[in-house]
CSV table of C-alpha atoms and ligand atoms in Angstrom, one decimal:
chain,number,residue,atom,x,y,z
H,1365,UNK,CA,0.1,-0.2,-0.3
H,1366,UNK,CA,1.0,3.5,-0.9
H,1367,UNK,CA,2.0,5.2,1.8
H,1368,UNK,CA,0.2,9.2,1.8
H,1369,UNK,CA,3.5,11.9,1.6
H,1370,UNK,CA,2.3,13.9,4.6
H,1371,UNK,CA,1.8,11.1,6.5
H,1372,UNK,CA,6.1,11.4,6.1
H,1373,UNK,CA,8.5,11.8,8.3
H,1374,UNK,CA,10.7,13.3,5.3
H,1375,UNK,CA,9.2,12.5,1.6
H,1376,UNK,CA,12.4,12.3,-1.2
H,1377,UNK,CA,13.2,15.8,-3.1
H,1378,UNK,CA,11.0,15.2,-6.2
H,1379,UNK,CA,7.2,15.3,-3.5
H,1380,UNK,CA,9.2,17.8,-0.8
H,1381,UNK,CA,10.3,20.3,-4.2
H,1382,UNK,CA,7.2,19.3,-6.4
H,1383,UNK,CA,6.0,22.6,-7.1
H,1384,UNK,CA,9.9,24.5,-7.5
H,1385,UNK,CA,10.3,21.6,-9.7
H,1386,UNK,CA,6.6,22.1,-11.8
H,1387,UNK,CA,8.2,25.9,-12.1
H,1388,UNK,CA,11.4,25.0,-13.1
H,1389,UNK,CA,10.1,23.0,-16.2
H,1390,UNK,CA,7.0,25.3,-17.4
H,1391,UNK,CA,9.8,28.4,-17.6
H,1392,UNK,CA,12.6,25.7,-19.0
H,1393,UNK,CA,14.1,26.9,-22.4
H,1394,UNK,CA,17.3,25.6,-21.9
H,1395,UNK,CA,19.2,22.7,-23.2
H,1396,UNK,CA,18.8,19.5,-22.4
H,1397,UNK,CA,20.9,16.6,-22.3
H,1398,UNK,CA,19.7,13.1,-23.6
H,1399,UNK,CA,17.7,12.2,-21.2
H,1400,UNK,CA,17.3,14.7,-18.1
H,1401,UNK,CA,13.9,15.7,-17.2
H,1402,UNK,CA,15.8,19.7,-16.8
H,1403,UNK,CA,18.0,21.8,-18.7
H,1404,UNK,CA,21.6,21.8,-17.1
H,1405,UNK,CA,20.6,25.6,-16.3
H,1406,UNK,CA,17.5,24.5,-14.8
H,1407,UNK,CA,19.0,22.0,-12.6
H,1408,UNK,CA,21.9,24.9,-11.1
H,1409,UNK,CA,19.2,26.8,-10.2
H,1410,UNK,CA,16.6,24.2,-8.7
H,1411,UNK,CA,20.2,23.4,-6.6
H,1412,UNK,CA,21.7,26.8,-6.1
H,1413,UNK,CA,18.5,29.4,-6.2
H,1414,UNK,CA,16.9,31.5,-8.3
H,1415,UNK,CA,14.7,34.6,-7.1
H,1416,UNK,CA,13.4,34.4,-10.9
H,1417,UNK,CA,10.9,31.7,-9.3
H,1418,UNK,CA,11.0,32.0,-5.6
H,1419,UNK,CA,13.9,29.1,-5.0
H,1420,UNK,CA,15.5,28.7,-2.5
H,1421,UNK,CA,19.6,27.9,-2.5
H,1422,UNK,CA,19.5,24.4,-0.7
H,1423,UNK,CA,23.1,23.5,-1.4
H,1424,UNK,CA,25.8,26.3,0.4
H,1425,UNK,CA,28.8,26.5,-0.1
H,1426,UNK,CA,30.6,25.9,-3.7
H,1427,UNK,CA,28.6,26.8,-6.9
H,1428,UNK,CA,31.5,25.1,-8.7
H,1429,UNK,CA,30.8,22.3,-7.5
H,1430,UNK,CA,27.4,21.9,-8.3
H,1431,UNK,CA,28.3,22.5,-12.1
H,1432,UNK,CA,31.7,20.1,-12.8
H,1433,UNK,CA,28.8,17.8,-10.8
H,1434,UNK,CA,26.3,18.6,-14.0
H,1435,UNK,CA,29.4,17.7,-16.3
H,1436,UNK,CA,30.2,14.4,-14.7
H,1437,UNK,CA,26.8,14.3,-15.1
H,1438,UNK,CA,26.7,14.3,-19.1
H,1439,UNK,CA,29.5,13.1,-19.9
H,1440,UNK,CA,30.6,9.2,-19.8
H,1441,UNK,CA,31.4,8.6,-16.1
H,1442,UNK,CA,29.9,8.6,-13.2
H,1443,UNK,CA,29.6,11.3,-10.0
H,1444,UNK,CA,31.7,10.4,-6.8
H,1445,UNK,CA,30.5,12.6,-3.8
H,1446,UNK,CA,33.7,12.1,-1.3
H,1447,UNK,CA,34.1,14.3,1.8
H,1448,UNK,CA,33.9,14.3,5.7
H,1449,UNK,CA,31.1,13.3,7.4
H,1450,UNK,CA,27.1,15.7,6.8
H,1451,UNK,CA,28.7,17.8,4.2
H,1452,UNK,CA,25.9,17.3,2.7
H,1453,UNK,CA,26.7,14.5,-0.5
H,1454,UNK,CA,24.0,12.6,-0.1
H,1455,UNK,CA,21.7,15.6,0.1
H,1456,UNK,CA,23.2,16.8,-3.0
H,1457,UNK,CA,22.9,13.3,-4.0
H,1458,UNK,CA,19.5,13.5,-4.3
H,1459,UNK,CA,19.0,17.0,-5.3
H,1460,UNK,CA,20.7,16.1,-8.6
H,1461,UNK,CA,19.2,12.9,-9.3
H,1462,UNK,CA,15.4,14.3,-8.3
H,1463,UNK,CA,16.2,17.5,-10.9
H,1464,UNK,CA,17.6,15.3,-13.6
H,1465,UNK,CA,16.3,12.6,-13.5
H,1466,UNK,CA,12.4,13.4,-11.9
H,1467,UNK,CA,12.4,10.3,-9.1
H,1468,UNK,CA,16.0,10.1,-6.5
H,1469,UNK,CA,13.9,7.1,-5.0
H,1470,UNK,CA,16.7,4.5,-7.0
H,1471,UNK,CA,19.3,4.1,-4.4
H,1472,UNK,CA,20.9,1.6,-3.2
H,1473,UNK,CA,22.6,1.9,0.2
H,1474,UNK,CA,26.3,0.6,0.3
H,1475,UNK,CA,27.6,-1.9,3.2
H,1476,UNK,CA,29.0,-4.9,3.9
H,1477,UNK,CA,25.8,-6.9,3.3
H,1478,UNK,CA,25.6,-5.8,-0.1
H,1479,UNK,CA,25.3,-8.4,-3.0
H,1480,UNK,CA,24.5,-8.5,-6.6
H,1481,UNK,CA,21.7,-8.4,-6.7
H,1482,UNK,CA,21.6,-5.2,-4.7
H,1483,UNK,CA,23.5,-4.2,-8.0
H,1484,UNK,CA,22.0,-6.5,-11.7
H,1485,UNK,CA,19.2,-8.2,-10.1
H,1486,UNK,CA,17.7,-11.5,-8.6
H,1487,UNK,CA,14.5,-13.6,-9.2
H,1488,UNK,CA,11.5,-13.6,-7.3
H,1489,UNK,CA,11.9,-17.9,-6.6
H,1490,UNK,CA,8.5,-19.5,-6.3
H,1491,UNK,CA,8.6,-17.6,-10.0
H,1492,UNK,CA,12.4,-19.7,-10.7
H,1493,UNK,CA,11.1,-22.9,-9.6
H,1494,UNK,CA,7.8,-22.7,-10.9
H,1495,UNK,CA,8.5,-21.2,-14.8
H,1496,UNK,CA,12.4,-21.4,-14.5
H,1497,UNK,CA,13.4,-17.7,-15.6
H,1498,UNK,CA,11.7,-15.1,-17.3
H,1499,UNK,CA,11.3,-11.2,-17.4
H,1500,UNK,CA,7.7,-12.1,-14.7
H,1501,UNK,CA,10.7,-13.8,-12.2
H,1502,UNK,CA,13.2,-11.4,-13.0
H,1503,UNK,CA,13.7,-8.6,-9.8
H,1504,UNK,CA,15.5,-5.9,-11.5
H,1505,UNK,CA,18.2,-4.3,-9.3
H,1506,UNK,CA,17.4,-0.3,-9.3
H,1507,UNK,CA,20.9,-0.6,-11.0
H,1508,UNK,CA,19.1,-2.8,-13.9
H,1509,UNK,CA,15.5,-0.2,-13.4
H,1510,UNK,CA,18.1,3.4,-13.9
H,1511,UNK,CA,19.7,2.1,-16.7
H,1512,UNK,CA,16.3,1.0,-19.0
H,1513,UNK,CA,14.8,4.4,-17.7
H,1514,UNK,CA,17.5,6.2,-18.1
H,1515,UNK,CA,17.8,7.5,-14.3
H,1516,UNK,CA,20.8,8.3,-11.9
H,1517,UNK,CA,20.6,5.0,-9.8
H,1518,UNK,CA,22.6,7.0,-6.4
H,1519,UNK,CA,24.7,4.3,-4.4
H,1520,UNK,CA,25.3,5.4,-0.7
H,1521,UNK,CA,28.8,4.4,0.8
H,1522,UNK,CA,30.1,3.1,-2.3
H,1523,UNK,CA,33.0,2.2,-0.2
H,1524,UNK,CA,31.7,-0.1,1.7
H,1525,UNK,CA,30.5,-2.2,-0.5
H,1526,UNK,CA,32.7,-5.3,-1.1
H,1527,UNK,CA,35.6,-5.3,-3.5
H,1528,UNK,CA,33.0,-7.7,-6.1
H,1529,UNK,CA,30.0,-5.3,-6.0
H,1530,UNK,CA,32.7,-2.5,-7.1
H,1531,UNK,CA,33.8,-4.7,-9.7
H,1532,UNK,CA,30.1,-4.8,-11.3
H,1533,UNK,CA,30.3,-1.3,-11.8
H,1534,UNK,CA,33.2,-0.7,-13.1
H,1535,UNK,CA,31.6,-2.8,-16.0
H,1536,UNK,CA,28.4,-1.3,-16.1
H,1537,UNK,CA,29.6,2.0,-15.9
H,1538,UNK,CA,32.3,0.8,-18.8
H,1539,UNK,CA,30.1,-1.3,-21.2
H,1540,UNK,CA,26.4,0.4,-20.4
H,1541,UNK,CA,24.9,-3.1,-21.0
H,1542,UNK,CA,23.6,-5.5,-18.3
H,1543,UNK,CA,23.3,-9.3,-19.1
H,1544,UNK,CA,21.5,-11.6,-17.8
H,1545,UNK,CA,22.7,-14.5,-18.9
H,1546,UNK,CA,20.0,-17.1,-17.8
H,1547,UNK,CA,17.2,-14.9,-21.1
H,1548,UNK,CA,19.7,-15.2,-23.5
H,1549,UNK,CA,20.9,-12.4,-25.0
H,1550,UNK,CA,17.8,-10.8,-26.2
H,1551,UNK,CA,17.3,-9.7,-22.2
H,1552,UNK,CA,20.6,-7.9,-21.9
H,1553,UNK,CA,19.5,-4.5,-20.5
H,1554,UNK,CA,21.7,-1.4,-22.2
H,1555,UNK,CA,21.5,2.2,-20.3
H,1556,UNK,CA,19.2,4.2,-21.9
H,1557,UNK,CA,20.1,7.9,-21.9
H,1558,UNK,CA,19.8,10.0,-18.7
H,1559,UNK,CA,21.7,6.8,-16.8
H,1560,UNK,CA,24.0,7.9,-14.5
H,1561,UNK,CA,25.6,6.9,-11.3
H,1562,UNK,CA,26.1,9.0,-8.4
H,1563,UNK,CA,28.1,7.3,-5.3
H,1564,UNK,CA,28.8,8.5,-2.0
H,1565,UNK,CA,31.9,7.7,-0.3
H,1566,UNK,CA,32.6,8.9,3.9
H,1567,UNK,CA,36.3,10.1,3.8
H,1568,UNK,CA,36.4,8.5,7.5
H,1569,UNK,CA,35.2,5.0,6.0
H,1570,UNK,CA,37.6,4.5,3.4
H,1571,UNK,CA,39.5,2.0,3.6
H,1572,UNK,CA,37.1,-0.1,4.9
H,1573,UNK,CA,37.6,-1.7,0.7
H,1574,UNK,CA,39.9,1.1,-0.7
H,1575,UNK,CA,38.3,1.3,-4.1
H,1576,UNK,CA,40.4,-0.6,-6.4
H,1577,UNK,CA,41.6,2.2,-9.4
H,1578,UNK,CA,40.2,1.0,-12.6
H,1579,UNK,CA,36.6,1.6,-10.3
H,1580,UNK,CA,37.6,4.9,-10.0
H,1581,UNK,CA,39.4,6.0,-13.2
H,1582,UNK,CA,35.0,5.2,-14.3
H,1583,UNK,CA,34.2,8.4,-11.5
H,1584,UNK,CA,34.5,12.1,-11.7
H,1585,UNK,CA,35.3,12.7,-8.8
H,1586,UNK,CA,34.2,16.1,-6.6
H,1587,UNK,CA,35.4,16.2,-3.1
H,1588,UNK,CA,32.3,18.1,-0.5
H,1589,UNK,CA,34.1,20.1,1.6
H,1590,UNK,CA,32.5,21.9,5.1
H,1591,UNK,CA,31.4,25.2,4.6
H,1592,UNK,CA,34.9,27.6,5.6
H,1593,UNK,CA,32.5,30.8,5.3
H,1594,UNK,CA,31.1,31.3,8.8
H,1595,UNK,CA,27.7,33.9,7.3
H,1596,UNK,CA,26.8,30.8,4.8
H,1597,UNK,CA,27.2,28.6,7.7
H,1598,UNK,CA,24.8,30.6,9.3
H,1599,UNK,CA,22.2,31.4,7.1
H,1600,UNK,CA,22.4,27.6,6.5
H,1601,UNK,CA,21.8,27.1,10.3
H,1602,UNK,CA,18.6,29.3,9.9
H,1603,UNK,CA,17.1,28.4,7.3
H,1604,UNK,CA,17.3,24.7,8.6
H,1605,UNK,CA,16.2,25.3,11.8
H,1606,UNK,CA,13.3,27.2,10.4
H,1607,UNK,CA,12.8,25.0,8.5
H,1608,UNK,CA,12.6,22.1,11.0
H,1609,UNK,CA,10.5,24.5,13.8
H,1610,UNK,CA,8.1,25.3,11.1
H,1611,UNK,CA,7.4,21.4,10.7
H,1612,UNK,CA,6.3,21.8,14.0
H,1613,UNK,CA,5.1,25.1,14.8
H,1614,UNK,CA,6.5,25.9,17.6
H,1615,UNK,CA,8.7,29.4,17.5
H,1616,UNK,CA,11.2,30.0,19.0
H,1617,UNK,CA,13.7,33.6,19.6
H,1618,UNK,CA,17.3,32.3,18.5
H,1619,UNK,CA,19.1,35.5,18.9
H,1620,UNK,CA,21.6,36.0,16.0
H,1621,UNK,CA,24.5,36.3,19.4
H,1622,UNK,CA,23.6,32.7,19.9
H,1623,UNK,CA,23.9,31.4,15.9
H,1624,UNK,CA,27.4,33.0,15.7
H,1625,UNK,CA,28.3,31.5,19.8
H,1626,UNK,CA,27.5,28.2,17.7
H,1627,UNK,CA,29.2,28.9,14.5
H,1628,UNK,CA,32.5,30.8,15.8
H,1629,UNK,CA,32.8,27.3,18.4
H,1630,UNK,CA,32.3,24.8,15.6
H,1631,UNK,CA,33.9,27.0,13.5
H,1632,UNK,CA,37.5,27.4,15.8
H,1633,UNK,CA,37.3,23.7,16.6
H,1634,UNK,CA,36.5,22.4,13.3
H,1635,UNK,CA,40.4,24.3,11.7
H,1636,UNK,CA,42.1,23.5,15.2
H,1637,UNK,CA,42.7,27.9,15.4
H,1638,UNK,CA,40.3,30.9,16.1
H,1639,UNK,CA,38.9,33.4,13.6
H,1640,UNK,CA,42.0,35.3,15.2
H,1641,UNK,CA,44.5,32.2,13.8
H,1642,UNK,CA,45.0,30.9,17.8
H,1643,UNK,CA,46.0,27.5,17.1
H,1644,UNK,CA,44.1,25.0,19.3
H,1645,UNK,CA,44.2,20.8,19.3
H,1646,UNK,CA,41.2,19.8,17.0
H,1647,UNK,CA,38.5,17.5,18.3
H,1648,UNK,CA,38.9,13.7,16.3
H,1649,UNK,CA,34.6,14.3,16.3
H,1650,UNK,CA,32.8,15.1,13.8
H,1651,UNK,CA,32.1,19.0,13.6
H,1652,UNK,CA,29.9,19.0,10.3
H,1653,UNK,CA,27.6,21.8,9.6
H,1654,UNK,CA,24.9,18.7,10.0
H,1655,UNK,CA,25.8,18.4,13.5
H,1656,UNK,CA,25.4,22.2,14.4
H,1657,UNK,CA,22.4,22.2,12.5
H,1658,UNK,CA,20.9,19.1,15.0
H,1659,UNK,CA,22.7,21.1,18.2
H,1660,UNK,CA,20.6,23.9,17.6
H,1661,UNK,CA,17.4,22.3,16.6
H,1662,UNK,CA,18.2,20.5,20.1
H,1663,UNK,CA,18.8,23.7,22.0
H,1664,UNK,CA,15.5,25.1,20.6
H,1665,UNK,CA,13.9,22.1,21.1
H,1666,UNK,CA,14.8,22.2,24.8
H,1667,UNK,CA,14.2,26.1,25.3
H,1668,UNK,CA,10.2,25.4,24.1
H,1669,UNK,CA,9.3,22.5,25.5
H,1670,UNK,CA,11.4,23.4,28.7
H,1671,UNK,CA,12.2,27.0,28.9
H,1672,UNK,CA,11.0,30.2,28.6
H,1673,UNK,CA,11.0,29.9,24.5
H,1674,UNK,CA,14.6,32.1,24.2
H,1675,UNK,CA,16.9,30.0,23.4
H,1676,UNK,CA,20.5,31.2,25.2
H,1677,UNK,CA,24.8,30.1,25.2
H,1678,UNK,CA,23.6,27.6,27.9
H,1679,UNK,CA,21.6,25.6,25.5
H,1680,UNK,CA,24.5,25.4,23.6
H,1681,UNK,CA,26.8,24.4,25.9
H,1682,UNK,CA,24.2,21.1,27.5
H,1683,UNK,CA,23.8,19.9,23.4
H,1684,UNK,CA,27.8,20.5,22.2
H,1685,UNK,CA,28.8,17.9,25.2
H,1686,UNK,CA,26.4,15.6,23.2
H,1687,UNK,CA,28.9,16.0,19.6
H,1688,UNK,CA,32.3,15.8,21.6
H,1689,UNK,CA,31.4,12.6,23.6
H,1690,UNK,CA,30.6,10.5,21.1
H,1691,UNK,CA,33.9,10.5,19.8
H,1692,UNK,CA,36.5,10.1,23.0
H,1693,UNK,CA,37.4,11.0,26.2
H,1694,UNK,CA,40.5,13.1,24.2
H,1695,UNK,CA,37.8,15.0,22.6
H,1696,UNK,CA,37.2,16.4,26.4
H,1697,UNK,CA,40.3,17.6,27.2
H,1698,UNK,CA,40.6,19.5,24.2
H,1699,UNK,CA,37.5,21.3,24.4
H,1700,UNK,CA,38.5,21.6,28.0
H,1701,UNK,CA,41.1,23.1,26.7
H,1702,UNK,CA,39.3,25.6,24.3
H,1703,UNK,CA,37.6,26.2,27.0
H,1704,UNK,CA,40.3,27.5,29.4
H,1705,UNK,CA,42.1,29.3,27.5
H,1706,UNK,CA,39.8,30.4,24.1
H,1707,UNK,CA,35.9,30.7,26.0
H,1708,UNK,CA,37.3,32.2,29.7
H,1709,UNK,CA,38.5,35.5,27.3
H,1710,UNK,CA,34.7,35.6,25.9
H,1711,UNK,CA,33.2,35.2,28.8
H,1712,UNK,CA,34.1,38.2,30.6
H,1713,UNK,CA,32.4,40.5,27.6
H,1714,UNK,CA,29.3,38.7,26.2
H,1715,UNK,CA,26.5,36.9,28.8
H,1716,UNK,CA,26.0,34.2,26.0
H,1717,UNK,CA,29.4,33.1,25.8
H,1718,UNK,CA,29.6,33.0,29.5
H,1719,UNK,CA,26.4,31.2,30.1
H,1720,UNK,CA,28.1,28.3,27.4
H,1721,UNK,CA,30.9,27.9,29.4
H,1722,UNK,CA,28.8,27.7,32.7
H,1723,UNK,CA,26.8,24.7,31.1
H,1724,UNK,CA,29.3,22.8,29.5
H,1725,UNK,CA,31.6,23.0,32.5
H,1726,UNK,CA,28.9,21.7,34.5
H,1727,UNK,CA,27.8,19.0,32.5
H,1728,UNK,CA,31.3,17.5,33.1
H,1729,UNK,CA,31.5,17.8,36.5
H,1730,UNK,CA,34.6,20.6,36.6
H,1731,UNK,CA,35.1,24.1,37.7
E,822,ATP,N1,27.1,23.2,2.2
E,822,ATP,C1,26.0,22.4,3.0
E,822,ATP,N2,24.4,22.8,2.1
E,822,ATP,C2,23.5,23.1,2.7
E,822,ATP,N3,23.5,21.9,3.5
E,822,ATP,C3,24.2,21.1,4.3
E,822,ATP,C4,25.9,21.9,3.8
E,822,ATP,N4,26.5,21.2,4.3
E,822,ATP,C5,25.9,20.2,5.8
E,822,ATP,N5,24.8,21.0,5.3
E,822,ATP,C6,23.7,19.8,6.1
E,822,ATP,O1,23.8,18.6,6.4
E,822,ATP,C7,23.2,17.5,6.0
E,822,ATP,C8,22.9,16.9,6.2
E,822,ATP,O2,23.7,16.1,5.3
E,822,ATP,P1,24.1,14.6,4.8
E,822,ATP,O3,23.4,14.0,5.0
E,822,ATP,O4,23.8,14.6,3.2
E,822,ATP,O5,25.4,14.4,4.6
E,822,ATP,P2,26.6,13.8,4.2
E,822,ATP,O6,27.1,14.2,3.3
E,822,ATP,O7,26.3,12.3,3.5
E,822,ATP,O8,26.5,13.1,5.5
E,822,ATP,P3,27.3,11.1,6.3
E,822,ATP,O9,28.5,11.0,5.1
E,822,ATP,O10,27.7,11.0,6.7
E,822,ATP,O11,26.4,10.6,5.1
E,822,ATP,C9,21.9,18.6,5.0
E,822,ATP,O12,20.5,18.5,5.4
E,822,ATP,C10,22.5,20.3,5.6
E,822,ATP,O13,21.4,20.3,6.5
E,823,MG,MG1,25.6,10.8,3.4
């Protein structure tokens, strides 16, 4: 049974942005690569925003990367998005697939448990036994569907797949055909125009199954890095927060100074130096924008449900704890040093920073 869209916690991109995609399509006069639902320019507008159609920006930071990704998808090769966790690799692949193919639902979730059935095809065993191999008994993988329909298939966390699965992709990307020996040559599936693969891989996972150089050659690699511009990161956090709180019909006061504290802390610890170039020890914890958004959201929920509706430095401090402690005890020491050497000074001049310092200290049972 089809689940109603409104009941899904997170509908797919083509559903969430159906209006935007329809508006772009209606006005689209740009050049469409074969098999694409929209022109490359319209896809770019969808992802980077376009005020003419009141389309808001979805991916922040590196516009040139998005353009290179579009070119990669027009080419013979696949697109491989690599980077630290939480840098919007999956989000970008979903948006690209939704805009280019009209669906982002052809996905293989990479893991050590992925088998050939997931990237080639499997069988409905009841039918197979009853009738022998037939088209009816064949269960296509998302990759096979994408080839047949000329769509984009996304392979999440590709480096977690076993090497033999990665090898299957090599032949698909080079030959653009998938044979079904059980059904004879006529049953081979040839990739229709528009077919491509977007893989994502987390740099921290690499090495689990290092990609072979043969597969690497068949992908255009793009590295997605955390947002370096604090103003863009603030804008993104605000936008994401408004969206999440709006969906739950929650309203809070979230002062700019508090967002600034959150972004400053993340950027300092992520880079291992403050804005004034004071060096610090970098924690190993993932300090991505996605984590910052989660902290802002949790802080807002706490303020709304357990406080007076105004988010302060103390809320951020309490939530930060969860991000840091998750990884290791060494990190706690590094954050303590950050508090002692950097935050203390800021706390002298600002209430928001002193509340922040107080709550991080209290949680760690420190001074
Ligand atoms: N540059 C960015 N532009 C827009 N959103 C971003 C950006 N960086 C991070 N985000 C936020 O991060 C969220 C989740 O990112 P996503 O899950 O796509 O990351 P990922 O790189 O696939 O991470 P992982 O490696 O852990 O799978 C996005 O929904 C968005 O809120
Ligand atoms: Mg991901």
